[in-house]
Short mmCIF file of C-alpha atoms in Angstrom, two decimals:
data_model
loop_
_atom_site.label_atom_id
_atom_site.label_comp_id
_atom_site.label_asym_id
_atom_site.label_seq_id
_atom_site.Cartn_x
_atom_site.Cartn_y
_atom_site.Cartn_z
CA MET A 1 65.75 0.92 1.65
CA GLY A 2 62.97 3.10 3.05
CA ALA A 3 61.19 3.41 -0.29
CA PHE A 4 61.39 -0.24 -0.66
CA ARG A 5 60.01 -0.85 2.74
CA MET A 6 57.03 1.51 2.04
CA SER A 7 56.25 -0.04 -1.20
CA SER A 8 56.21 -3.43 0.42
CA GLU A 9 53.89 -2.14 3.17
CA GLN A 10 51.45 -0.70 0.60
CA GLY A 11 51.61 -4.01 -1.41
CA GLY A 12 50.85 -6.03 1.87
CA PHE A 13 47.87 -3.74 2.49
CA SER A 14 46.65 -4.15 -0.85
CA SER A 15 46.89 -7.87 -0.71
CA ARG A 16 45.09 -7.88 2.44
CA ILE A 17 42.18 -5.44 1.52
CA ARG A 18 41.60 -6.75 -2.14
CA PRO A 19 39.83 -10.27 -1.11
CA VAL A 20 37.38 -8.33 0.92
CA PHE A 21 36.44 -6.09 -1.87
CA VAL A 22 36.28 -9.12 -4.29
CA THR A 23 34.08 -10.92 -1.84
CA VAL A 24 31.80 -7.99 -1.48
CA LEU A 25 31.64 -7.19 -5.21
CA VAL A 26 31.02 -10.95 -6.18
CA THR A 27 28.24 -11.13 -3.65
CA VAL A 28 26.36 -7.99 -4.69
CA LEU A 29 26.99 -8.93 -8.33
CA ALA A 30 25.22 -12.32 -7.52
CA ALA A 31 22.30 -10.41 -5.95
CA THR A 32 21.95 -8.12 -8.88
CA LEU A 33 21.85 -11.05 -11.27
CA PHE A 34 19.38 -12.98 -9.21
CA SER A 35 17.18 -9.93 -9.42
CA LEU A 36 16.87 -10.03 -13.23
CA PHE A 37 14.81 -13.18 -12.74
CA ALA A 38 12.14 -11.49 -10.49
CA SER A 39 9.41 -12.55 -12.75
CA PHE A 40 10.15 -16.08 -12.37
CA HIS A 41 10.34 -16.73 -8.53
CA TRP A 42 9.32 -14.69 -5.49
CA VAL A 43 12.70 -15.11 -3.88
CA PHE A 44 14.33 -13.66 -6.69
CA ASP A 45 12.11 -10.66 -6.63
CA LEU A 46 13.37 -9.86 -3.14
CA PHE A 47 16.69 -9.00 -4.61
CA THR A 48 15.26 -6.29 -6.77
CA HIS A 49 14.31 -3.82 -3.72
CA PHE A 50 18.00 -2.95 -2.92
CA ARG A 51 19.07 -1.27 -6.09
CA VAL A 52 20.16 1.87 -4.18
CA GLN A 53 22.48 -0.10 -1.91
CA TYR A 54 23.82 -1.99 -4.99
CA VAL A 55 24.76 1.42 -6.74
CA TRP A 56 26.65 2.53 -3.52
CA VAL A 57 28.40 -0.80 -3.33
CA PHE A 58 29.57 -1.10 -6.96
CA LEU A 59 30.69 2.84 -6.92
CA SER A 60 32.69 2.16 -3.83
CA CYS A 61 34.22 -1.03 -5.39
CA SER A 62 34.91 0.75 -8.48
CA LEU A 63 36.86 3.40 -6.84
CA ALA A 64 38.66 1.03 -4.48
CA PHE A 65 39.75 -1.40 -7.45
CA GLY A 66 40.88 1.66 -9.38
CA TRP A 67 43.01 2.89 -6.34
CA LEU A 68 44.39 -0.85 -6.06
CA ARG A 69 44.98 -0.76 -9.93
CA GLN A 70 42.85 -4.15 -10.23
CA PHE A 71 41.26 -2.79 -13.57
CA ARG A 72 39.49 -5.86 -14.59
CA TRP A 73 37.49 -5.74 -11.27
CA VAL A 74 36.91 -2.12 -12.09
CA VAL A 75 35.12 -3.39 -15.28
CA VAL A 76 33.12 -5.89 -13.24
CA ALA A 77 31.94 -3.25 -10.66
CA THR A 78 31.13 -0.84 -13.54
CA LEU A 79 29.17 -3.63 -15.32
CA GLY A 80 27.01 -4.05 -11.97
CA LEU A 81 26.47 -0.17 -11.78
CA GLY A 82 25.34 -0.28 -15.35
CA ILE A 83 22.53 -2.73 -14.25
CA ASN A 84 21.20 -0.96 -11.40
CA LEU A 85 21.86 2.81 -11.94
CA PRO A 86 19.35 3.29 -14.70
CA ALA A 87 16.52 2.21 -12.32
CA CYS A 88 17.49 4.70 -9.61
CA LEU A 89 18.44 7.70 -11.89
CA PRO A 90 14.72 9.06 -12.57
CA PHE A 91 14.10 9.58 -8.97
CA PHE A 92 17.12 12.06 -8.79
CA ILE A 93 16.41 13.82 -12.21
CA ALA A 94 14.20 16.84 -12.07
CA GLN A 95 10.83 15.91 -13.67
CA GLY A 96 9.77 19.35 -15.11
CA LYS A 97 8.18 20.70 -12.07
CA PRO A 98 5.41 23.50 -12.27
CA LEU A 99 6.83 27.03 -12.40
CA ASP A 100 4.99 28.05 -9.35
CA VAL A 101 5.36 25.39 -6.50
CA ARG A 102 4.11 27.45 -3.78
CA ARG A 103 1.11 25.57 -2.39
CA SER A 104 -2.37 27.34 -2.52
CA SER A 105 -5.60 26.81 -0.98
CA SER A 106 -6.75 25.02 -4.05
CA ASP A 107 -3.81 22.38 -3.91
CA LEU A 108 -4.21 19.04 -2.29
CA ARG A 109 -2.05 17.70 0.61
CA LEU A 110 -2.11 14.07 1.07
CA LEU A 111 -0.29 12.44 4.18
CA SER A 112 0.06 8.57 4.09
CA PHE A 113 1.46 6.82 7.22
CA ASN A 114 1.46 3.19 8.42
CA LEU A 115 1.13 3.62 12.14
CA LEU A 116 2.30 0.13 13.14
CA SER A 117 -0.47 -1.40 15.25
CA SER A 118 1.81 -1.93 18.13
CA ASN A 119 2.89 1.77 18.23
CA LEU A 120 2.14 3.35 21.48
CA LYS A 121 2.99 7.03 20.77
CA GLU A 122 -0.82 8.12 20.02
CA THR A 123 -0.23 11.49 21.58
CA GLU A 124 2.80 12.19 19.42
CA VAL A 125 1.16 10.81 16.17
CA LEU A 126 -1.93 12.82 16.82
CA ALA A 127 0.14 15.97 17.08
CA VAL A 128 1.84 15.28 14.06
CA LEU A 129 -1.43 14.72 12.04
CA ARG A 130 -2.85 18.06 13.46
CA GLU A 131 0.33 19.86 12.58
CA SER A 132 0.60 18.57 9.06
CA GLU A 133 -2.00 20.57 7.54
CA ALA A 134 -2.96 17.55 5.27
CA ASP A 135 -6.25 17.77 3.56
CA VAL A 136 -6.51 14.22 3.23
CA VAL A 137 -4.93 11.57 5.62
CA LEU A 138 -4.36 7.83 4.99
CA LEU A 139 -3.58 5.55 7.69
CA MET A 140 -2.65 1.81 7.92
CA GLU A 141 -2.46 -0.84 10.44
CA VAL A 142 -5.51 0.82 12.34
CA ASN A 143 -6.72 -1.42 15.11
CA HIS A 144 -9.39 -0.81 17.60
CA ARG A 145 -6.98 0.90 19.95
CA TRP A 146 -5.82 3.37 17.31
CA GLN A 147 -9.34 3.77 16.31
CA GLN A 148 -10.41 5.01 19.44
CA ALA A 149 -7.22 7.28 19.55
CA LEU A 150 -7.91 8.84 16.29
CA ALA A 151 -11.38 9.78 17.34
CA GLU A 152 -9.91 13.18 18.38
CA LEU A 153 -9.42 14.05 14.87
CA LYS A 154 -13.05 14.33 14.23
CA ASP A 155 -13.04 18.16 14.57
CA LEU A 156 -10.23 18.68 12.10
CA TYR A 157 -11.38 15.66 9.65
CA PRO A 158 -15.13 15.42 9.86
CA HIS A 159 -15.18 12.86 6.78
CA GLN A 160 -13.92 9.56 7.90
CA ARG A 161 -14.05 5.96 6.76
CA ILE A 162 -12.41 3.45 9.10
CA LYS A 163 -12.06 -0.15 8.65
CA SER A 164 -10.14 -1.50 11.84
CA ARG A 165 -8.79 -4.98 12.23
CA GLU A 166 -6.56 -6.71 14.67
CA ASP A 167 -4.05 -8.27 12.11
CA ASN A 168 -2.10 -5.27 10.78
CA PHE A 169 -4.36 -4.50 7.82
CA GLY A 170 -6.89 -2.23 9.19
CA ILE A 171 -7.12 1.13 7.11
CA ALA A 172 -8.57 4.54 7.61
CA LEU A 173 -9.14 7.63 5.62
CA PHE A 174 -9.50 11.17 7.18
CA SER A 175 -10.59 14.14 4.98
CA ARG A 176 -11.28 17.69 5.45
CA LYS A 177 -13.09 17.58 2.18
CA PRO A 178 -16.75 16.63 1.88
CA LEU A 179 -16.62 13.10 0.04
CA ASP A 180 -18.96 12.32 -2.86
CA SER A 181 -18.63 8.61 -2.05
CA VAL A 182 -16.29 6.22 0.02
CA SER A 183 -16.42 2.44 0.15
CA VAL A 184 -14.17 -0.44 1.50
CA GLU A 185 -12.95 -2.76 -1.39
CA MET A 186 -11.26 -6.23 -0.89
CA PHE A 187 -8.23 -7.14 -2.85
CA SER A 188 -6.89 -10.49 -1.96
CA GLY A 189 -8.66 -10.58 1.57
CA VAL A 190 -7.40 -7.19 2.74
CA PRO A 191 -9.30 -4.20 2.63
CA SER A 192 -8.75 -1.00 0.71
CA ILE A 193 -10.45 2.33 0.97
CA VAL A 194 -11.80 3.92 -2.32
CA ALA A 195 -12.94 7.65 -2.10
CA SER A 196 -14.05 10.04 -4.43
CA TRP A 197 -14.69 13.94 -4.30
CA HIS A 198 -14.48 17.14 -6.45
CA GLU A 199 -11.18 18.90 -6.83
CA GLN A 200 -11.45 22.21 -8.60
CA GLY A 201 -14.59 21.15 -10.20
CA GLN A 202 -13.07 17.66 -11.36
CA PRO A 203 -13.93 14.25 -10.03
CA VAL A 204 -10.95 12.63 -8.25
CA ILE A 205 -10.46 9.19 -7.10
CA LEU A 206 -8.08 8.10 -4.13
CA VAL A 207 -7.49 4.40 -3.22
CA GLY A 208 -5.64 3.78 -0.16
CA THR A 209 -4.27 0.27 0.01
CA HIS A 210 -2.03 -2.15 1.86
CA PRO A 211 -1.05 -5.41 0.56
CA VAL A 212 0.33 -8.20 2.40
CA PRO A 213 4.34 -8.24 2.53
CA PRO A 214 5.94 -11.13 0.29
CA ILE A 215 7.52 -12.92 3.27
CA GLY A 216 6.77 -16.24 1.47
CA SER A 217 5.39 -17.73 -1.74
CA MET A 218 1.83 -17.42 -0.69
CA GLU A 219 2.07 -13.88 0.63
CA SER A 220 4.12 -12.78 -2.55
CA ALA A 221 1.32 -14.35 -4.67
CA SER A 222 -1.22 -12.47 -2.61
CA ARG A 223 0.40 -9.11 -2.80
CA ASP A 224 0.88 -9.47 -6.75
CA SER A 225 -2.78 -10.57 -7.01
CA HIS A 226 -3.69 -7.49 -4.98
CA MET A 227 -1.80 -5.36 -6.96
CA MET A 228 -3.10 -6.64 -10.36
CA GLY A 229 -6.65 -6.67 -9.04
CA LEU A 230 -6.31 -3.01 -8.31
CA ALA A 231 -4.89 -2.39 -11.62
CA SER A 232 -8.02 -3.91 -13.23
CA TYR A 233 -10.19 -2.04 -10.95
CA LEU A 234 -8.78 1.18 -12.17
CA ALA A 235 -8.64 0.26 -15.82
CA GLU A 236 -11.94 1.63 -16.90
CA THR A 237 -11.82 5.05 -15.03
CA THR A 238 -10.81 8.34 -16.62
CA ARG A 239 -10.97 10.25 -13.72
CA PRO A 240 -7.61 11.71 -12.15
CA VAL A 241 -6.54 8.88 -9.77
CA ILE A 242 -4.31 8.73 -6.41
CA VAL A 243 -3.14 5.32 -5.10
CA ALA A 244 -1.42 5.73 -1.88
CA GLY A 245 -0.18 3.30 0.95
CA ASP A 246 2.26 0.92 2.04
CA LEU A 247 2.51 -1.22 -1.04
CA ASN A 248 5.03 -3.72 0.42
CA THR A 249 7.25 -3.27 -2.61
CA THR A 250 9.81 -0.93 -3.95
CA PRO A 251 9.73 0.76 -7.52
CA PHE A 252 12.25 -2.04 -8.66
CA SER A 253 10.27 -4.94 -8.15
CA ALA A 254 8.47 -6.59 -11.19
CA VAL A 255 4.79 -6.20 -9.91
CA TYR A 256 5.31 -2.55 -9.33
CA GLN A 257 6.46 -2.02 -12.83
CA ASP A 258 3.62 -4.06 -14.16
CA PHE A 259 1.29 -2.02 -12.16
CA ILE A 260 2.70 1.27 -13.34
CA GLU A 261 2.70 0.06 -16.94
CA GLN A 262 -1.21 -0.97 -16.74
CA THR A 263 -2.38 1.90 -14.82
CA THR A 264 -0.10 4.58 -16.42
CA LEU A 265 0.27 6.13 -13.13
CA ARG A 266 3.77 7.48 -11.97
CA SER A 267 5.51 8.08 -8.70
CA SER A 268 5.03 11.24 -6.97
CA ALA A 269 8.78 10.60 -5.64
CA LEU A 270 10.12 11.14 -9.20
CA GLY A 271 12.74 13.93 -9.07
CA TYR A 272 12.69 14.01 -5.34
CA GLY A 273 15.03 11.15 -4.47
CA LEU A 274 14.69 7.63 -2.97
CA SER A 275 14.33 8.12 0.58
CA PRO A 276 13.68 4.96 2.50
CA THR A 277 10.35 4.56 4.29
CA TRP A 278 10.72 1.38 5.99
CA GLY A 279 13.49 -0.45 7.97
CA ARG A 280 15.03 2.50 9.78
CA PRO A 281 16.62 0.23 12.55
CA LEU A 282 18.55 -1.53 9.72
CA TRP A 283 19.29 1.60 7.98
CA PRO A 284 21.81 0.51 5.63
CA LEU A 285 18.94 -1.94 4.13
CA ALA A 286 16.09 0.52 4.67
CA ILE A 287 13.89 0.67 1.42
CA PRO A 288 11.20 2.84 0.05
CA ILE A 289 8.05 0.67 0.30
CA ASP A 290 5.42 3.45 0.90
CA HIS A 291 4.20 5.33 -2.27
CA VAL A 292 1.87 7.82 -3.50
CA LEU A 293 1.24 7.30 -7.24
CA VAL A 294 -0.74 9.71 -9.37
CA SER A 295 -2.12 10.19 -12.83
CA ILE A 296 -0.96 12.39 -15.32
CA ASP A 297 -3.79 14.85 -14.33
CA PHE A 298 -1.81 15.94 -11.20
CA GLU A 299 1.48 17.95 -10.86
CA VAL A 300 3.75 17.23 -7.79
CA LEU A 301 4.70 20.42 -6.00
CA ASP A 302 6.44 18.69 -3.11
CA PHE A 303 7.36 15.20 -1.93
CA ARG A 304 8.87 14.65 1.53
CA VAL A 305 9.55 11.73 4.11
CA GLY A 306 8.83 12.67 7.64
CA GLY A 307 9.75 10.98 10.92
CA ASN A 308 8.61 7.74 12.08
CA HIS A 309 6.94 8.45 15.53
CA GLY A 310 6.91 5.31 16.95
CA SER A 311 6.27 3.25 13.74
CA ASP A 312 8.55 1.10 11.65
CA HIS A 313 7.63 3.45 8.67
CA GLN A 314 8.10 7.01 7.77
CA VAL A 315 5.24 9.45 7.33
CA LEU A 316 4.75 10.52 3.51
CA ILE A 317 3.63 14.10 2.78
CA VAL A 318 2.98 14.82 -0.85
CA ASP A 319 1.57 18.26 -2.15
CA LEU A 320 -0.44 17.88 -5.56
CA ARG A 321 -2.08 20.15 -8.06
CA LEU A 322 -4.59 19.26 -10.33
CA ARG A 323 -4.07 20.32 -13.92
CA GLU A 324 -6.58 22.28 -15.52
CA SER A 325 -9.41 20.51 -17.28
CA PRO A 326 -8.81 20.88 -21.29
CA ASP A 327 -12.43 22.10 -21.31
CA GLU A 328 -11.79 24.91 -19.14
#
């Protein structure tokens, strides 16, 4: 009788919990299927950004349905896992890192950070920038108040270009290294900074950029136009290239993948995981929208995500090493 009671209790628990997992699974499967149509409408593209979350949900559901012996649902969860997992795996698989990853004086450290224009922690941010030992710093959402605060960095970063704005699209570049050239280029109405200098005798181009967020059809079209315009801008160059900034897209979106295909750049995060850089207050839904993309000319020595320091974004710090020129 005791065994029968226990079996009945287990069956009752299973019948109560199964609908919950079914609802979650079907919802996330629908989101996954919507994401497959990202190229056709901006709303579908929004569903592409959460592939890491989808992987965890499908994996959890697969294990749960296996425990409940609901094997047809295990098959459905495995199908969803198979759609999303391949897009995430390259970021967790070693990418053939250089044998010597110790940073030397000839290597390049880049820091990229969306400050958040309303962020009032100027002292904390300035301390982080000073302690970072970055050679080049790219900052976004630089307004007049931030421009005044950042003036304190002139001793550490004598080479600067600042385009402040009050609409969240101000941008600034600070460099220890003398710059051969630096200019402000407009893509879809918002400024990007293009700088060049010589790294180990080779000319290097850095583009710091910040497209608008895709919060509507017009904004999504503007972001996509911005990214494709930048791809065309870079099409003719044969120099080593770095593109950094808050791109307002994850590696899973159609426009990101088109940009990567056209420029042949690669994410410096490959092999270092998929750490979310935006959305910390909504941690389960936080996503990686800040990027440092590099041409094949660079080896990535290190990639890390730092704190937010009052912003809604995290700091990115990337150590790069320029490969030797074939002529050397």
